[in-house]
Short mmCIF file of C-alpha atoms in Angstrom, two decimals:
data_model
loop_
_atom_site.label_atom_id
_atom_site.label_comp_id
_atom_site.label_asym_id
_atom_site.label_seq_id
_atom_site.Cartn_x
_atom_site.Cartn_y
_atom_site.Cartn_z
CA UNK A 244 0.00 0.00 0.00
CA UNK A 245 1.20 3.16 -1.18
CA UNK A 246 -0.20 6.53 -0.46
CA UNK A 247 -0.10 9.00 -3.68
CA UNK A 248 1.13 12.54 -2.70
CA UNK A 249 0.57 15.74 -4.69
CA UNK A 250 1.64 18.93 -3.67
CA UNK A 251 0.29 22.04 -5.36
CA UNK A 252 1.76 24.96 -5.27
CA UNK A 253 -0.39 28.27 -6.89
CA UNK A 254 1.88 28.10 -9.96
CA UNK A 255 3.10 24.87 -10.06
CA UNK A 256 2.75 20.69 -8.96
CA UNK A 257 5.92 20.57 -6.54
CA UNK A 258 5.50 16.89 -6.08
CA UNK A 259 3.90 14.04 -8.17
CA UNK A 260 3.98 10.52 -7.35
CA UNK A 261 3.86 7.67 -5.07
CA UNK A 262 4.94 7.81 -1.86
CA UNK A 263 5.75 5.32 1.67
CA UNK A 264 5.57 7.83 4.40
CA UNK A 265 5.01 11.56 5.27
CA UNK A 266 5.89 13.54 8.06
CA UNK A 267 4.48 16.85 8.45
CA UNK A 268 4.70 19.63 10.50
CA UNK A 269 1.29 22.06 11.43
CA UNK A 270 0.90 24.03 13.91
CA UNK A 271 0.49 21.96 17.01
CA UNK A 272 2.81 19.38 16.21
CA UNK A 273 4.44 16.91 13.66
CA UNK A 274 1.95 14.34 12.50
CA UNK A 275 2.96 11.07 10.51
CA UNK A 276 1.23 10.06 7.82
CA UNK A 277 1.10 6.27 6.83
CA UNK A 278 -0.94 4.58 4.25
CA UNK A 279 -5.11 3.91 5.18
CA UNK A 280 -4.69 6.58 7.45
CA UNK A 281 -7.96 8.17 8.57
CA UNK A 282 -9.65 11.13 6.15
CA UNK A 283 -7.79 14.14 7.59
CA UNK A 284 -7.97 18.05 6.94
CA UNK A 285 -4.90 19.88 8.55
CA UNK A 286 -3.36 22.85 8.51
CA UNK A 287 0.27 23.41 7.95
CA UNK A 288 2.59 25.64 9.19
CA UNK A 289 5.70 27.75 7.38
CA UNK A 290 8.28 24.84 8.05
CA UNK A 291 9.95 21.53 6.64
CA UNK A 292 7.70 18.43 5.66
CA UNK A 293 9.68 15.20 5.46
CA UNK A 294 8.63 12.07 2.69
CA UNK A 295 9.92 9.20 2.44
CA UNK A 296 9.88 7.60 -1.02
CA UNK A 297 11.69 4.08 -1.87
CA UNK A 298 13.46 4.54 1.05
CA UNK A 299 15.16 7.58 0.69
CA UNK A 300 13.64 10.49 2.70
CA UNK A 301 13.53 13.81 0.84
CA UNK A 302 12.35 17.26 3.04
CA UNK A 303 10.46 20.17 1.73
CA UNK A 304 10.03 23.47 3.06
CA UNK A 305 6.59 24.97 2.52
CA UNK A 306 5.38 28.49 3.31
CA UNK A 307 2.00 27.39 5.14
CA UNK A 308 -0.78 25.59 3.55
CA UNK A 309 -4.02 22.58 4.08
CA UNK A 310 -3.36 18.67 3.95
CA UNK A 311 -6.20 16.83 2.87
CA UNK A 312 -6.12 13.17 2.93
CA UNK A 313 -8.38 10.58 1.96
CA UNK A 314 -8.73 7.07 0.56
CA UNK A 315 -4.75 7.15 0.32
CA UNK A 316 -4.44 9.90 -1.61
CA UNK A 317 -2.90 12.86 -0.15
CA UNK A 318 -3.20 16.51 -1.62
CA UNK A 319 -1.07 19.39 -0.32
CA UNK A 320 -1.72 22.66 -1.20
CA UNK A 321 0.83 25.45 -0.38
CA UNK A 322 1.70 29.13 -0.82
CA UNK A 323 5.32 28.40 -1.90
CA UNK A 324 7.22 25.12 -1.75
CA UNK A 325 10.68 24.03 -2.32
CA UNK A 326 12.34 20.58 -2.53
CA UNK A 327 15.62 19.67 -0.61
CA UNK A 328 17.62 19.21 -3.92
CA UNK A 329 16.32 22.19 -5.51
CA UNK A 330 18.23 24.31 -2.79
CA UNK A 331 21.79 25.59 -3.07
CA UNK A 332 23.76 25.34 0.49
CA UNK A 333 25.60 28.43 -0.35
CA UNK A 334 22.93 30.81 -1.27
CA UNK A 335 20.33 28.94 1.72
CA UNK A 336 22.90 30.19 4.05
CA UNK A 337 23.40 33.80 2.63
CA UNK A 338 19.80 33.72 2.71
CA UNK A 339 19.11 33.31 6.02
CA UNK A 340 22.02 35.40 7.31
CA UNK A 341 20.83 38.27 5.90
CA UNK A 342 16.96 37.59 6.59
CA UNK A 343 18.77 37.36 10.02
CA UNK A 344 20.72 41.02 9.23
CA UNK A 345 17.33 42.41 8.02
CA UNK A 346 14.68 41.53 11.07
CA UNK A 347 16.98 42.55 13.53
CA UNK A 348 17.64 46.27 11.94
CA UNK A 349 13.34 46.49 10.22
CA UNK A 350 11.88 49.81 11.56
CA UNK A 351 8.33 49.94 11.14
CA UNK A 352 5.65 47.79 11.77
CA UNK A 353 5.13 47.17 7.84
CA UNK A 354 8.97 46.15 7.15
CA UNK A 355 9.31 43.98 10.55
CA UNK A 356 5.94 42.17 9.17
CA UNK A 357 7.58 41.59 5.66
CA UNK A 358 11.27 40.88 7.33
CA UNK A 359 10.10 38.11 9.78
CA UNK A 360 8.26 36.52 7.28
CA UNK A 361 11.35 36.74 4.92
CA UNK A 362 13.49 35.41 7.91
CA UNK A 363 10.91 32.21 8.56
CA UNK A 364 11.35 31.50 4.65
CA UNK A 365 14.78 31.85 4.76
CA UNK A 366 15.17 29.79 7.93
CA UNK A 367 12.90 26.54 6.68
CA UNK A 368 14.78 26.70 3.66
CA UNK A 369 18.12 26.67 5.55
CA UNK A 370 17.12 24.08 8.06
CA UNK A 371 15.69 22.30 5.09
CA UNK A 372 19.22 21.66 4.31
CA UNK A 373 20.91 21.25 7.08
CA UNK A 374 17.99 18.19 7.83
CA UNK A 375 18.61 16.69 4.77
CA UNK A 376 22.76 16.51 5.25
CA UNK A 377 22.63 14.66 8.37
CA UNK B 619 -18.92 77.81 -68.39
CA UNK B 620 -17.85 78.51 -65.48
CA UNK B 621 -20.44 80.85 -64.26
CA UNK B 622 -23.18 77.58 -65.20
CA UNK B 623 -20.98 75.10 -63.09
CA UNK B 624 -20.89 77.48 -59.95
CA UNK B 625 -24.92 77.52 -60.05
CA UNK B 626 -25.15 73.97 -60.51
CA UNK B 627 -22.52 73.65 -57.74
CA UNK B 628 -24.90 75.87 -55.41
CA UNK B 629 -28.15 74.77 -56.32
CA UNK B 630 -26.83 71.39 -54.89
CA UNK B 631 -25.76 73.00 -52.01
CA UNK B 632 -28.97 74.55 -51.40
CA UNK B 633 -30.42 71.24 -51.74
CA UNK B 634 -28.42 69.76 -48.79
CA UNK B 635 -29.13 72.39 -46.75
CA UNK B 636 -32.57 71.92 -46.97
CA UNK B 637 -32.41 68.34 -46.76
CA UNK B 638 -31.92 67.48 -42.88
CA UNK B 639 -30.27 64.18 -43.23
CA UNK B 640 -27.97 63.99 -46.26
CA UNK B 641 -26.23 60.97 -45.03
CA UNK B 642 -29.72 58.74 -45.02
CA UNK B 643 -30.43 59.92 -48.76
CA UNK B 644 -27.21 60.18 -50.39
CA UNK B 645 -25.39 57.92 -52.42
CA UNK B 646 -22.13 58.84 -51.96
CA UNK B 647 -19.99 57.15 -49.30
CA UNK B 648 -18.41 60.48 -48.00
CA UNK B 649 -21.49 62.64 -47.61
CA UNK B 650 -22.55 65.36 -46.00
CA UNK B 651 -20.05 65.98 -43.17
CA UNK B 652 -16.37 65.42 -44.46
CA UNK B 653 -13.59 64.35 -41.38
CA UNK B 654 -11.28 67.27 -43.42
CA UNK B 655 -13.61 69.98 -43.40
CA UNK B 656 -14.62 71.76 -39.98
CA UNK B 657 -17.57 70.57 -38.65
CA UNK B 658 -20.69 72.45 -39.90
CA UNK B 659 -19.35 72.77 -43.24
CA UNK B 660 -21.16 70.46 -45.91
CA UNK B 661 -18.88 69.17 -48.93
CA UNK B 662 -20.09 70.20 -51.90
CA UNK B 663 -21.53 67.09 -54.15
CA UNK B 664 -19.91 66.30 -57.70
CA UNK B 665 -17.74 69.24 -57.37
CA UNK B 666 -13.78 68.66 -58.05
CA UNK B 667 -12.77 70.15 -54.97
CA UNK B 668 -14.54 67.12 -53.36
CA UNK B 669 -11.95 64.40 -52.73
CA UNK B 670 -8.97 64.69 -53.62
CA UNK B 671 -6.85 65.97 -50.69
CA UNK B 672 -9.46 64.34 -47.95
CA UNK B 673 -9.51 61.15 -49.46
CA UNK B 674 -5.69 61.01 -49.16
CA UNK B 675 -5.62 62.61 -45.80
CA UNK B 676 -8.29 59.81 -44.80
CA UNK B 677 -6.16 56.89 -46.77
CA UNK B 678 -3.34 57.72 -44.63
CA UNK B 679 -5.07 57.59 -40.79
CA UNK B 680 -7.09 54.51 -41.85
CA UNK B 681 -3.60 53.05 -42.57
CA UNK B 682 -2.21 54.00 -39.63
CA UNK B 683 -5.11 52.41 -37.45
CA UNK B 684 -4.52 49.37 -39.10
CA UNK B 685 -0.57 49.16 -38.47
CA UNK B 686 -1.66 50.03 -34.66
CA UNK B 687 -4.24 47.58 -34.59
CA UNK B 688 -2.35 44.82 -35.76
CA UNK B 689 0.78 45.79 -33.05
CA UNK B 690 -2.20 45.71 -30.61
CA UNK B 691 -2.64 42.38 -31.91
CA UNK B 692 0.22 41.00 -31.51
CA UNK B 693 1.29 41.97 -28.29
CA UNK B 694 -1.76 40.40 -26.92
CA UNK B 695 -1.01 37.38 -28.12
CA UNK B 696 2.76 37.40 -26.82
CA UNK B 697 1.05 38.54 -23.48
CA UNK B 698 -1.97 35.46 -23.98
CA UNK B 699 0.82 32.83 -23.52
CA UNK B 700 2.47 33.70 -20.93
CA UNK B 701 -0.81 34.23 -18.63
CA UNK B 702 -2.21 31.06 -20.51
CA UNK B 703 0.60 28.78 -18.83
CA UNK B 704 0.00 30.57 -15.84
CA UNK B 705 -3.94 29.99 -15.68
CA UNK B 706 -3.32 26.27 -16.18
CA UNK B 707 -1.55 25.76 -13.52
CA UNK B 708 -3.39 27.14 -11.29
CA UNK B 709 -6.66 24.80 -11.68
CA UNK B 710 -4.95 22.58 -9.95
CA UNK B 711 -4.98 24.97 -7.32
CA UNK B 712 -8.86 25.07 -6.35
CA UNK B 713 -9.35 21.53 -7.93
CA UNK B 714 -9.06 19.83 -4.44
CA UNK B 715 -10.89 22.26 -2.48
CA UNK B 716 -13.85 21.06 -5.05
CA UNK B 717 -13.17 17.64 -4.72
CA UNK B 718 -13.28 18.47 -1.14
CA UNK B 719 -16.47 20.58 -0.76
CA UNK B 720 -18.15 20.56 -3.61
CA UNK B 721 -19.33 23.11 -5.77
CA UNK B 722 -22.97 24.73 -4.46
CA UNK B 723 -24.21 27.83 -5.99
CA UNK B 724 -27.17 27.44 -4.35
CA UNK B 725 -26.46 26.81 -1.32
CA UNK B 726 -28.73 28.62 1.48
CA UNK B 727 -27.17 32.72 2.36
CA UNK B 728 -28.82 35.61 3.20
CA UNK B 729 -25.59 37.87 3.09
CA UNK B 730 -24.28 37.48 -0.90
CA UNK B 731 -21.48 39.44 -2.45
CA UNK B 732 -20.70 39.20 -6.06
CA UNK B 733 -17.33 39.76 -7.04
CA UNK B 734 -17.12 40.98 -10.40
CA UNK B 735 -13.88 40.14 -12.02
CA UNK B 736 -13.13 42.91 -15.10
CA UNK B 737 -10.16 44.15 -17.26
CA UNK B 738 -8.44 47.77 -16.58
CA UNK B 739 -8.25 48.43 -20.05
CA UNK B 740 -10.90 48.21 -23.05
CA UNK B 741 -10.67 47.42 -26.50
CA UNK B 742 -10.78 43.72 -25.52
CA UNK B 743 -14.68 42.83 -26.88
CA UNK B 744 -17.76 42.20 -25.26
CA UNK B 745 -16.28 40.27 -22.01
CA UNK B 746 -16.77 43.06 -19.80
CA UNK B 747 -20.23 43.44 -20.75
CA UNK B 748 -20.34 40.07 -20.40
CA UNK B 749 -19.33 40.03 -17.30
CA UNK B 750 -21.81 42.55 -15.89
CA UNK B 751 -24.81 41.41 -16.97
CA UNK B 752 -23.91 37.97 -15.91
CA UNK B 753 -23.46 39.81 -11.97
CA UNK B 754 -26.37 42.16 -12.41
CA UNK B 755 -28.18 38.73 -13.21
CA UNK B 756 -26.63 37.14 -10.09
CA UNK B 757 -27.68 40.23 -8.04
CA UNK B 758 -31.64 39.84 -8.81
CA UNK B 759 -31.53 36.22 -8.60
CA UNK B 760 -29.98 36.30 -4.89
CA UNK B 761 -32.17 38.97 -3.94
CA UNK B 762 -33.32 37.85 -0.18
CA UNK B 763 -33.86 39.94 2.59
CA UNK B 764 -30.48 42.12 2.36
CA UNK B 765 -29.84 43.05 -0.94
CA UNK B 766 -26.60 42.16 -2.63
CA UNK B 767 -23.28 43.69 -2.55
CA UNK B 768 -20.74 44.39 -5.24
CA UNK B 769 -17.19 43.81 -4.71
CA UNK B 770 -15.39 44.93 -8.10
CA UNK B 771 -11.89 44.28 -9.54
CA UNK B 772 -11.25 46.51 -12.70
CA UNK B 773 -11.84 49.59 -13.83
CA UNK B 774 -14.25 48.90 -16.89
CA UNK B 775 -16.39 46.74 -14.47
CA UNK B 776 -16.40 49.44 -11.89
CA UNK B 777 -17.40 52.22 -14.63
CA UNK B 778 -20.56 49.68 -16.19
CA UNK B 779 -21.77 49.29 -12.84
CA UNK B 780 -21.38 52.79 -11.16
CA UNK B 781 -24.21 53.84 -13.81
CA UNK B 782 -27.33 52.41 -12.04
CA UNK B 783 -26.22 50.19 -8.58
CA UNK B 784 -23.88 52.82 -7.21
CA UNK B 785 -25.36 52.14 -3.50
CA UNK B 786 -24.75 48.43 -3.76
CA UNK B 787 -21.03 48.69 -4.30
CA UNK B 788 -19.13 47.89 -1.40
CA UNK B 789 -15.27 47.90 -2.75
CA UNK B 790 -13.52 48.40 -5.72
CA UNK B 791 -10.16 47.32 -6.76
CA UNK B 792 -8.17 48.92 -9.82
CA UNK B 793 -5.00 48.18 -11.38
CA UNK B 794 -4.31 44.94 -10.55
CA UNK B 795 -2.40 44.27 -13.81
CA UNK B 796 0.26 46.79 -13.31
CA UNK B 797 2.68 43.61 -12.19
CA UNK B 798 1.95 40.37 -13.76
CA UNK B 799 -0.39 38.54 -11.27
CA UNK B 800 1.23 36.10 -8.47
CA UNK B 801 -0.36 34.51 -5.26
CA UNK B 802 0.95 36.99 -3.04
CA UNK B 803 -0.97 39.87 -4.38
CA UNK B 804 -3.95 37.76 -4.74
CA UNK B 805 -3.89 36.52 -1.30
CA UNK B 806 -3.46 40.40 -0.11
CA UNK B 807 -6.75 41.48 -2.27
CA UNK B 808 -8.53 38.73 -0.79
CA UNK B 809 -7.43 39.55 2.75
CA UNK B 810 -8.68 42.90 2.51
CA UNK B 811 -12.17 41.84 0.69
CA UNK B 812 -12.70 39.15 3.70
CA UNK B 813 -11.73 42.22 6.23
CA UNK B 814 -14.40 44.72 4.93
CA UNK B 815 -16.93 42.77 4.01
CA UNK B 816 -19.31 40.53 5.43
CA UNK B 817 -20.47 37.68 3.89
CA UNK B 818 -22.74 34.74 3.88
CA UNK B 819 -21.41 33.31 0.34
CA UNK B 820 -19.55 34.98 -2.03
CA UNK B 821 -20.21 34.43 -5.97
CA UNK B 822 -16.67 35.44 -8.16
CA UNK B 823 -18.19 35.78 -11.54
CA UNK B 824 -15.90 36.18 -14.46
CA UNK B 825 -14.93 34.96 -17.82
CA UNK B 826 -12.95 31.26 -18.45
CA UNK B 827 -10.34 30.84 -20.54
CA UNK B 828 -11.54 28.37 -22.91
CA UNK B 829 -9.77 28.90 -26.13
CA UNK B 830 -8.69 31.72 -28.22
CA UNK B 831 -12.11 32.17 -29.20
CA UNK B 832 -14.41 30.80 -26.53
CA UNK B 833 -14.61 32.65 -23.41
CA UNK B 834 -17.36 31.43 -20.92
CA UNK B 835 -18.84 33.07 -17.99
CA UNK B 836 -18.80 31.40 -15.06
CA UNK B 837 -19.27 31.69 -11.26
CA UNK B 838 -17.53 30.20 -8.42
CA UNK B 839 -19.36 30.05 -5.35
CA UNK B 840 -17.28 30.69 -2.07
CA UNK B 841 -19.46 29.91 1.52
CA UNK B 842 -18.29 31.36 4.61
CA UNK B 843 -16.31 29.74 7.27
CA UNK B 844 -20.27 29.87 9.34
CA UNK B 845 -21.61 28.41 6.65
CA UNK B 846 -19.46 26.26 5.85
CA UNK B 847 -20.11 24.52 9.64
CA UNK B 848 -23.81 24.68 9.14
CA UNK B 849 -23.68 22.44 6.09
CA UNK B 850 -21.25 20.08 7.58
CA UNK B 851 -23.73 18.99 10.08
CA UNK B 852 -25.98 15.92 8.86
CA UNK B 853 -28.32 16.68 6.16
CA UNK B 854 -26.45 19.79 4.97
CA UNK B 855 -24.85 19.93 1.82
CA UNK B 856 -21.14 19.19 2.83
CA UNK B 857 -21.91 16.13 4.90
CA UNK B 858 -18.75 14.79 3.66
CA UNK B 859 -16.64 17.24 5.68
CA UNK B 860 -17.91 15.26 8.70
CA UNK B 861 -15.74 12.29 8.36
CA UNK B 862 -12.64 13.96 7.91
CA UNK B 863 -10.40 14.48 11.52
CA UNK B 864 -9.48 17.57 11.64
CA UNK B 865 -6.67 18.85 13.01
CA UNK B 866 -4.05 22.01 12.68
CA UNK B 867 -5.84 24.43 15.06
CA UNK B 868 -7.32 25.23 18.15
CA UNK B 869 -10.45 24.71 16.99
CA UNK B 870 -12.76 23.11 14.09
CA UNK B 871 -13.80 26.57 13.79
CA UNK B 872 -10.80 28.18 13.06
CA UNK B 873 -9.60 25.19 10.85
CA UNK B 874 -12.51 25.94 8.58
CA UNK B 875 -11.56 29.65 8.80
CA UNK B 876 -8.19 29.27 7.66
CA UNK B 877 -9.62 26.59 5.11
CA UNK B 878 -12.40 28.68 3.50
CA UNK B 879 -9.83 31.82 3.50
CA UNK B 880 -7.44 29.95 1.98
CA UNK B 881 -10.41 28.51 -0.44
CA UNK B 882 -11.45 32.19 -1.67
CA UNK B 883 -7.44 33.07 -2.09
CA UNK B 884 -7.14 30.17 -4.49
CA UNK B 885 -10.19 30.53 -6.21
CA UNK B 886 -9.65 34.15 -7.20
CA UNK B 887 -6.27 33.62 -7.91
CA UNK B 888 -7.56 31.29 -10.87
CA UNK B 889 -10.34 33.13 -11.42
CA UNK B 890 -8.40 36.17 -11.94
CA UNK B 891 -5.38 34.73 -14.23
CA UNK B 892 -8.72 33.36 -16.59
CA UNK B 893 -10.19 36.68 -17.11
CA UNK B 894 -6.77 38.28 -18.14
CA UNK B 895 -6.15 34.90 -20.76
CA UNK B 896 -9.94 35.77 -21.88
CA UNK B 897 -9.12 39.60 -21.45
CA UNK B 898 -5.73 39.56 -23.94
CA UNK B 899 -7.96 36.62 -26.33
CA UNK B 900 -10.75 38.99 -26.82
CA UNK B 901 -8.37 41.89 -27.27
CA UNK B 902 -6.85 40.01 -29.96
CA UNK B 903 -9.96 39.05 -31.77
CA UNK B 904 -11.53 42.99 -31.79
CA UNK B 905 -8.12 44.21 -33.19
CA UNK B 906 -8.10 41.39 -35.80
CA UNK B 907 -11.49 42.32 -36.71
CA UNK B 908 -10.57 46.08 -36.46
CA UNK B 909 -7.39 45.55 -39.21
CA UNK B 910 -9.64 43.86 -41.18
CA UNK B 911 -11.93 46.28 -41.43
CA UNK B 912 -9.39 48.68 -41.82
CA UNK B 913 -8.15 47.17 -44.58
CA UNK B 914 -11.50 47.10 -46.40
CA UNK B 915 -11.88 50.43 -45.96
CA UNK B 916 -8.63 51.44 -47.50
CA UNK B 917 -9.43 49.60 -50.62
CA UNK B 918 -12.48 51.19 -50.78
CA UNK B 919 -10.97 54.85 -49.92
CA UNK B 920 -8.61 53.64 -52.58
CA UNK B 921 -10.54 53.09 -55.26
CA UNK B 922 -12.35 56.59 -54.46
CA UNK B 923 -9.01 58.40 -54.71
CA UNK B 924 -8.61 57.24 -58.22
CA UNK B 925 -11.83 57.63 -59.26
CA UNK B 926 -11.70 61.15 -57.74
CA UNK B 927 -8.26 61.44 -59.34
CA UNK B 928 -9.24 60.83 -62.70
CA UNK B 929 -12.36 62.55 -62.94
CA UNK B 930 -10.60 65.95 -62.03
CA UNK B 931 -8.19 65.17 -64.64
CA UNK B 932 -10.74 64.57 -67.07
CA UNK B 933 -12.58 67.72 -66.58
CA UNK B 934 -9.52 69.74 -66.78
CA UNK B 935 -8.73 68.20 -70.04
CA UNK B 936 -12.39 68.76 -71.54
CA UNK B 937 -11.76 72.50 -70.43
CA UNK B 938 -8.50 72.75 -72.14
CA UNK B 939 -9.97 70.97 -75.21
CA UNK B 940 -13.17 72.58 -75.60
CA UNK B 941 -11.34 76.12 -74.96
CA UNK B 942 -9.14 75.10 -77.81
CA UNK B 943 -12.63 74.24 -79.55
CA UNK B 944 -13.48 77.40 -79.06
CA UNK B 945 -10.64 79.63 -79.83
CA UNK B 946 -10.26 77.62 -82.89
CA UNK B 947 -13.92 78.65 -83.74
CA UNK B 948 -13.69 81.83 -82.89
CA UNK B 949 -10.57 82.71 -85.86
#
């Protein structure tokens, strides 16, 4: 038994196929997902989501976004996603360093708004990475 | 000679003058008012002076409409593919929250909003009119207690509707297309809407992409987080949501608010990318039919010209000939 994940992203299908496990991370907690699981609506949070498929896990980072599962077939729809192998180290790191830089020095209620949420981005993506290299 | 032409010349003009609509009994193509003569003046009929000079100057903008029209043309279509690829990925977008809930335009709400979904610019065909007789349809068919409210996105729906349901209007957005459209902005626009207004269901009416030439009107019906509980319960119309755990929140409640936000985010964002696909298709349908038709008309202007052309030179050569005639005659 297999579950079949799809994750949607508003301008493109981030993920396509057929998968062994899912672990995914909403708001009040990590929840595993294993096939004949029960029909579940969920909400996720801005973080990593881990999937296991042929034994290999991959992790994605995804900017918030629903779970619905049913029957075995799991749908995630997201606001942004990015796969583990789609991410460069380097630039991840940069990223998040200056995300980092840019909350601590945002004046304003309007640019702290836009530079925490640029920091949690850069942060699930960095973390993303570091996950996946252990 | 001369003195017999100028009386024919103004007995016709006395004729038009007395005649109060030259252009419904007159032959001629370019009647009565001329674009090259200042308005009030007639041209005279028959007369040399008639053509010659307008005609041209007429030729000339008639062929620059065309070369605009068929730029116009063209850059919609460059602009039609990229927002084509755009709108087609986004039905997967909404697709599960269908498969989830279900599509029910009629399901029971005593608080509806219509959310008209219209271009910034014109010259795109009849989609905005489309458009707004589909919502002014929507707005007498929900009538219940309350009446209905518009919310509008786009100037040329905004101007249609301002003429006779100015009070029902409850917020207008403009200029969404300055940046090509992403998620973020949608989700924004949305957040606002779902701020200001209240809302039992919401109806987004506007016009999907179907093909270059098929645009089709359509609504998508958005229920409120309340409503969206009330139906879930037995013998509702989303009984289905009842066997799903549901988890992610504090609350079922607030689940299903985050779920129907997120819903109404996702559903305009596709609703919105098919409008601008139908929005740049019609635009480049009216400009092919527009260069077409300019194109007719020069050929027809054309043919005047020459016709004009030689019928002045004619009568100057029967003038030189029979003064010749004459002179000849005369020793």
């Amino acid at each position: 038994m297999v579950l079949s994940l799809r994750v949607m992203a508003p301008n493109r299908i981030v993920w396509n196929s057929e998968v062994g496990e899912i672990i995914l991370s909403t708001n009040s907690g990590q929840i595993g997902i294993l096939p004949n699981h029960a029909p579940l609506l969920t909400a996720l949070d801005m973080g990593v989501s881990k999937i296991r498929s042929g034994g290999q896990w991959s992790a994605m980072a995804s900017m918030g976004g629903f779970t619905m599962i049913d029957n075995n077939r799991v749908t995630i729809l997201v606001n942004e996603a990015e796969v583990s192998d789609e991410i460069d180290l380097v630039e991840a790191q940069k990223d998040y360093e200056v995300a980092q830089m840019e909350l601590a020095q945002a004046e304003g209620r309007k640019r702290k708004i836009e530079a925490n949420l640029a920091f949690k981005r850069a942060k699930a993506g960095f973390y993303l990475l570091l996950d996946s290299n252990q | 000679m001369a003195s017999s032409s100028v009386r024919r010349g103004v007995s016709r003009l006395s004729h038009l003058l007395q005649n109060t609509s030259p252009l419904a009994s007159s032959a001629h193509s370019c009647s009565g008012r001329c674009p090259g003569l200042s308005s009030g003046e007639l041209a005279p009929f028959g007369s040399r002076m008639a053509s010659s000079q307008i005609v041209r100057n007429r030729m000339k903008s008639v062929k620059s409409i065309q070369k605009i029209t068929k730029a116009m043309k063209m850059v919609a279509a460059s602009k039609l593919r990229g927002v084509q690829v755009k709108a087609e990925n986004s039905r997967g977008f909404w697709q599960p929250f269908v498969a989830l809930l279900g599509d029910h335009p009629d399901i029971e709400s005593k608080k509806n909003v219509i959310l008209t979904i219209s271009s910034d610019r014109g010259l795109c065909g009849g989609i905005n009119s489309t458009s707004v007789k589909f919502s002014k349809a929507m707005f007498t068919l929900s009538a219940s207690e309350e009446p209905a409210k518009y919310v509008i996105l786009g100037e040329k729906g905004k101007v249609q509707l301002q003429r006779d349901s100015k009070k029902n209007i409850q917020m207008v957005v403009t200029d969404i297309q300055k940046m090509p459209i992403n998620f973020t902005q949608i989700s924004m626009i949305a957040d606002e809407i779902l701020k200001n207004v209240e809302f039992d269901t919401i109806k987004i009416i506007y016009n999907k992409f179907g093909s270059v030439v098929s645009f089709l009107p359509s609504v998508a019906t958005i229920p409120s987080p309340e409503v969206i509980a009330r139906e879930s319960e037995a013998g509702g119309k989303l009984e289905q949501l009842e066997s799903y755990e549901i988890e992610g929140g504090d609350s079922k409640a607030e689940v299903l608010q985050n779920l129907s936000e997120f819903q109404f985010a996702a559903m305009l964002f596709n609703a919105s990318l098919e409008n601008a696909c139908s929005e740049q298709g019609a635009r480049m349908s009216a400009m092919d039919s527009s260069t077409r038709n300019a194109s007719e008309m020069l050929e027809k202007l054309t043919l005047k010209y020459n016709r004009s052309r030689q019928a002045s030179i004619t009568t100057e050569l029967i003038e030189i000939i029979s003064g010749a005639a004459a002179l000849e005659a005369a020793s």
